[in-house]
Coordinates of C-alpha atoms in Angstrom, one line a residue:
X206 CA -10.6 11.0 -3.2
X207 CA -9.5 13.5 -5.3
X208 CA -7.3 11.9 -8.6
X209 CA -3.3 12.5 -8.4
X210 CA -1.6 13.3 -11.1
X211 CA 1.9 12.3 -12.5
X212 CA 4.4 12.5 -15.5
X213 CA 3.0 8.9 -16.3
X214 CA 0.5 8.5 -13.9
X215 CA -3.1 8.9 -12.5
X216 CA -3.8 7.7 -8.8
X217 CA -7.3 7.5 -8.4
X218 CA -10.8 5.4 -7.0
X219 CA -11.0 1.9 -8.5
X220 CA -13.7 1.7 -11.3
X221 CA -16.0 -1.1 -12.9
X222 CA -12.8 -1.2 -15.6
X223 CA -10.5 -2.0 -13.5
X224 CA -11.4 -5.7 -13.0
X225 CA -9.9 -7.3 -15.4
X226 CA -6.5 -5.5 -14.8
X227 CA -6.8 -6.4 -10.6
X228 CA -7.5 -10.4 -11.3
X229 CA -4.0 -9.8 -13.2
X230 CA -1.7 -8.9 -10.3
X231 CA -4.1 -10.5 -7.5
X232 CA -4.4 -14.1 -8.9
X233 CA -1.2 -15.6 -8.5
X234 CA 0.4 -13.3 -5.3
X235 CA 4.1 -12.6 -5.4
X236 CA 4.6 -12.3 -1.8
X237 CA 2.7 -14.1 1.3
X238 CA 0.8 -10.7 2.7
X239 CA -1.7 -10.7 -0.3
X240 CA -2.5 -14.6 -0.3
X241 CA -5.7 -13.4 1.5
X242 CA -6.4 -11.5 -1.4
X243 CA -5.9 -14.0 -4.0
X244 CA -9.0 -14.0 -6.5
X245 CA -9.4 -16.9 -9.1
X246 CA -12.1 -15.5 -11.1
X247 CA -13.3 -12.0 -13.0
X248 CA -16.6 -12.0 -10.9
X249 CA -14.3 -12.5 -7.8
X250 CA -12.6 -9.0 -9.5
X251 CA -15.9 -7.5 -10.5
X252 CA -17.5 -7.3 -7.0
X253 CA -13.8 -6.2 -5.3
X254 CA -13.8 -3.7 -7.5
X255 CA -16.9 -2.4 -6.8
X256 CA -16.3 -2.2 -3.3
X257 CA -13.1 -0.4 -3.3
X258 CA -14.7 2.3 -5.7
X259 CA -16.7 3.6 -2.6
X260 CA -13.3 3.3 -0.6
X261 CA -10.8 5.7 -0.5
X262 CA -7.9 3.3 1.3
X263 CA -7.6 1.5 -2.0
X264 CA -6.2 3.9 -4.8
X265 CA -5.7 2.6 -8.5
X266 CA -2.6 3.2 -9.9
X267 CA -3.4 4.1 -13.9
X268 CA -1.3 4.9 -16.6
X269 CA -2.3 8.4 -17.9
X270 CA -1.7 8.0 -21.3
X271 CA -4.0 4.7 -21.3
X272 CA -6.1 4.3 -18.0
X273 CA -4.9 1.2 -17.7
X274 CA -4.8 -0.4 -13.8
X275 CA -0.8 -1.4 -13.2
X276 CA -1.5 -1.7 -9.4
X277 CA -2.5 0.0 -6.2
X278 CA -1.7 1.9 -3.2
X279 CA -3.1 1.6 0.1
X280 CA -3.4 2.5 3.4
X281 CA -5.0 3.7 7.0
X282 CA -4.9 6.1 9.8
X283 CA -3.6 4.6 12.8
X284 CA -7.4 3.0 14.7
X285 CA -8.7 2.4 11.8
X286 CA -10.4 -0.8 11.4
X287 CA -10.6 -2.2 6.9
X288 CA -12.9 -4.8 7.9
X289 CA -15.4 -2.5 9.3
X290 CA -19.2 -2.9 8.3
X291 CA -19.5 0.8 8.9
X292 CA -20.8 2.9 6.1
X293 CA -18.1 5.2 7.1
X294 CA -14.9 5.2 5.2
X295 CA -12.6 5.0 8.1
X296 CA -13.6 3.8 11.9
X297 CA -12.1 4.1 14.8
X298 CA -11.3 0.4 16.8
X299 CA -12.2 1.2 20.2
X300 CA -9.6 -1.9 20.5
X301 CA -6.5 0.0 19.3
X302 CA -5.0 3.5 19.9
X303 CA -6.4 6.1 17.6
X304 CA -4.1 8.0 16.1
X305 CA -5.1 9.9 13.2
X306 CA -2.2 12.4 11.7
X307 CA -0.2 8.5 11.3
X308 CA -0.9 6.7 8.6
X309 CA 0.2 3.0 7.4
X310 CA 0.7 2.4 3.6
X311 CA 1.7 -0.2 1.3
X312 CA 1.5 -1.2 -2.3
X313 CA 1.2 -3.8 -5.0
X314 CA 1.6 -4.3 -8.5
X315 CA 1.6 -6.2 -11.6
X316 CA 5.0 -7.5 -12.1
X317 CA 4.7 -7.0 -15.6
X318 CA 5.3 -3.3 -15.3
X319 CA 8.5 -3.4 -12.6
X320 CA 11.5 -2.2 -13.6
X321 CA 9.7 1.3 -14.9
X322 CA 10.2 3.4 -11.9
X323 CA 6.1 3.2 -11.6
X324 CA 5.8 2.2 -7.9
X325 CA 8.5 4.6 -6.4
X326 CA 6.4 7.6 -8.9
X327 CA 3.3 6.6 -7.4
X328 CA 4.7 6.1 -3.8
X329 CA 5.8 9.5 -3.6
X330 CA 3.2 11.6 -5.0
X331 CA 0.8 9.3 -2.7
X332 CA 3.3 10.5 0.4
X333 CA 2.9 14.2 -0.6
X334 CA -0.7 14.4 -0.6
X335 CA -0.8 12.8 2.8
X336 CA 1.7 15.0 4.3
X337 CA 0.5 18.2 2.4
X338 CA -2.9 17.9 1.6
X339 CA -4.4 15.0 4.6
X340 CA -2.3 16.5 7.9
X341 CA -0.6 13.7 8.0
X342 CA 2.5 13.9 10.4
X343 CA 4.1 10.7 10.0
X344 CA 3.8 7.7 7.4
X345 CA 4.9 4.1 8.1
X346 CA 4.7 0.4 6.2
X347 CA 5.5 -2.8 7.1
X348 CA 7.9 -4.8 4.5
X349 CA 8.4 -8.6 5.2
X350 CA 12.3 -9.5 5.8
X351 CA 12.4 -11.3 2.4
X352 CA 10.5 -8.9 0.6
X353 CA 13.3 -7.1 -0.7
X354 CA 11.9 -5.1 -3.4
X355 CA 10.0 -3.5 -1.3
X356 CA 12.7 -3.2 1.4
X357 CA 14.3 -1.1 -1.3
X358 CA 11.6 1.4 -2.5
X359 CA 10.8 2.3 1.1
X360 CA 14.2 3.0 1.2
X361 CA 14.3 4.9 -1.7
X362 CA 11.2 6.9 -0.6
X363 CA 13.7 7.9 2.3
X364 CA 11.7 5.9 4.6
X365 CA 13.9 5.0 8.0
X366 CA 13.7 1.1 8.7
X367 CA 12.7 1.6 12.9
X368 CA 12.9 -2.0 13.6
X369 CA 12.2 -5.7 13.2
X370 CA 9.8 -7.6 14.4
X371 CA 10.8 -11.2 14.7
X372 CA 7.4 -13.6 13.7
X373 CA 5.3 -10.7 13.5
X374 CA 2.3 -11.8 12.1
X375 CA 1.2 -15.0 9.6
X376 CA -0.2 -15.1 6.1
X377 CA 0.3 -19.1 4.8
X378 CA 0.6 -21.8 6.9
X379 CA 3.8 -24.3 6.5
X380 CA 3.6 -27.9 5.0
X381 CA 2.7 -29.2 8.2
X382 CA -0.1 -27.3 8.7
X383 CA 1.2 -24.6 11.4
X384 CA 1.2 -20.8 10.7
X385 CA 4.6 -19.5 8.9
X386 CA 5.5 -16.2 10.9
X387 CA 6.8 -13.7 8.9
X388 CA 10.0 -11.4 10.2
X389 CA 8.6 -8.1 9.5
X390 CA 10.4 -4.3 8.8
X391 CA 8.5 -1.8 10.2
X392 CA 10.1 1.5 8.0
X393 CA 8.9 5.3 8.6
X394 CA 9.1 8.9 8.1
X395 CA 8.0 12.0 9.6
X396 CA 6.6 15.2 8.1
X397 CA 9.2 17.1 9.1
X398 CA 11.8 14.6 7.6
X399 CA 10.2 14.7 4.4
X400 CA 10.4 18.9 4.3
X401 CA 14.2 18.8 4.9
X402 CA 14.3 15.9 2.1
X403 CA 12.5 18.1 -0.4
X404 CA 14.5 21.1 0.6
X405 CA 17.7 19.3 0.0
X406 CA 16.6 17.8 -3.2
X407 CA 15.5 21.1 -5.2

């Protein structure tokens, strides 16, 4: 993908660099969606990293002034399946409905740089290039019901919360072995919802 720019920021393709700085945020997860993603070891980072370089879903969140990996964006057109073996960067699941101006996002960083305002900067150059550059016509995440950080910056991205969907999906299993289902958010916004934002904010 092409690289965003910021006041304090460059969005970009993950790069052999960037290792050391995603074992930081991805080895001890803060909330249960990125236990899957959990890595315990640079090599574990080193080959990630390498993969997501070829793969424009998984965008590196860099401070300009530095380089320096603070966390990532990512996301998908509606269809499209991550786990694909295709050599393609997106597929279509012939399983789900295709959809391709909707697009699913979500985000994670490295506690050590909350509180800076980075995420919500990021987040929102992110939603512009979709919606201005991609043809995107509407953008949506799903935000656990006791993930409330995240509750708020989709909130403060002026992102509608649609609905909840009571034990959505599960990410850690309970003490008794069962799965834990999570209550899950789903919060959106449409193209045309985003203009009038804009509009009103200039």
């Amino acid at each position: 993908m092409q690289n965003i720019v910021t006041d304090r920021l460059i969005l970009r393709n993950f790069a052999a660099t960037d290792a050391a700085g995603l074992l930081e945020y991805t080895a001890n997860p803060r909330v249960n969606c990125f236990m899957d993603h959990q890595m315990s070891t640079l090599e574990e980072a080193v080959a990630e990293v390498e993969k997501r370089s070829k793969d424009d879903s998984h965008i590196a969140v860099c401070l300009k002034d530095s380089n320096e990996i603070i966390g990532e964006l990512f996301g998908m057109t509606e269809g499209h399946d991550p786990d694909s073996d295709s050599d393609s960067d997106s597929k279509s699941n012939s399983d789900s409905k295709s959809d391709p101006d909707t697009y699913s996002v979500g985000w994670n960083f490295n506690g050590r740089f909350e509180g800076k305002g980075y995420a919500s900067e990021s987040a929102r150059a992110f939603m512009e290039y979709l919606f201005m550059e991609q043809g995107i016509r509407r953008i949506y995440a799903y935000v656990e019901d006791d993930n409330f950080r995240s509750q708020k910056l989709c909130e403060k991205l002026g992102m509608r919360r649609e609905g909840l969907f009571l034990e959505f999906i599960s990410f850690v299993k309970n003490e008794d072995g069962t799965p834990k289902y999570e209550n899950t958010y789903q919060y959106a916004i449409l193209k045309k919802e985003w203009l009038a934002q804009q509009a009103t904010a200039k």
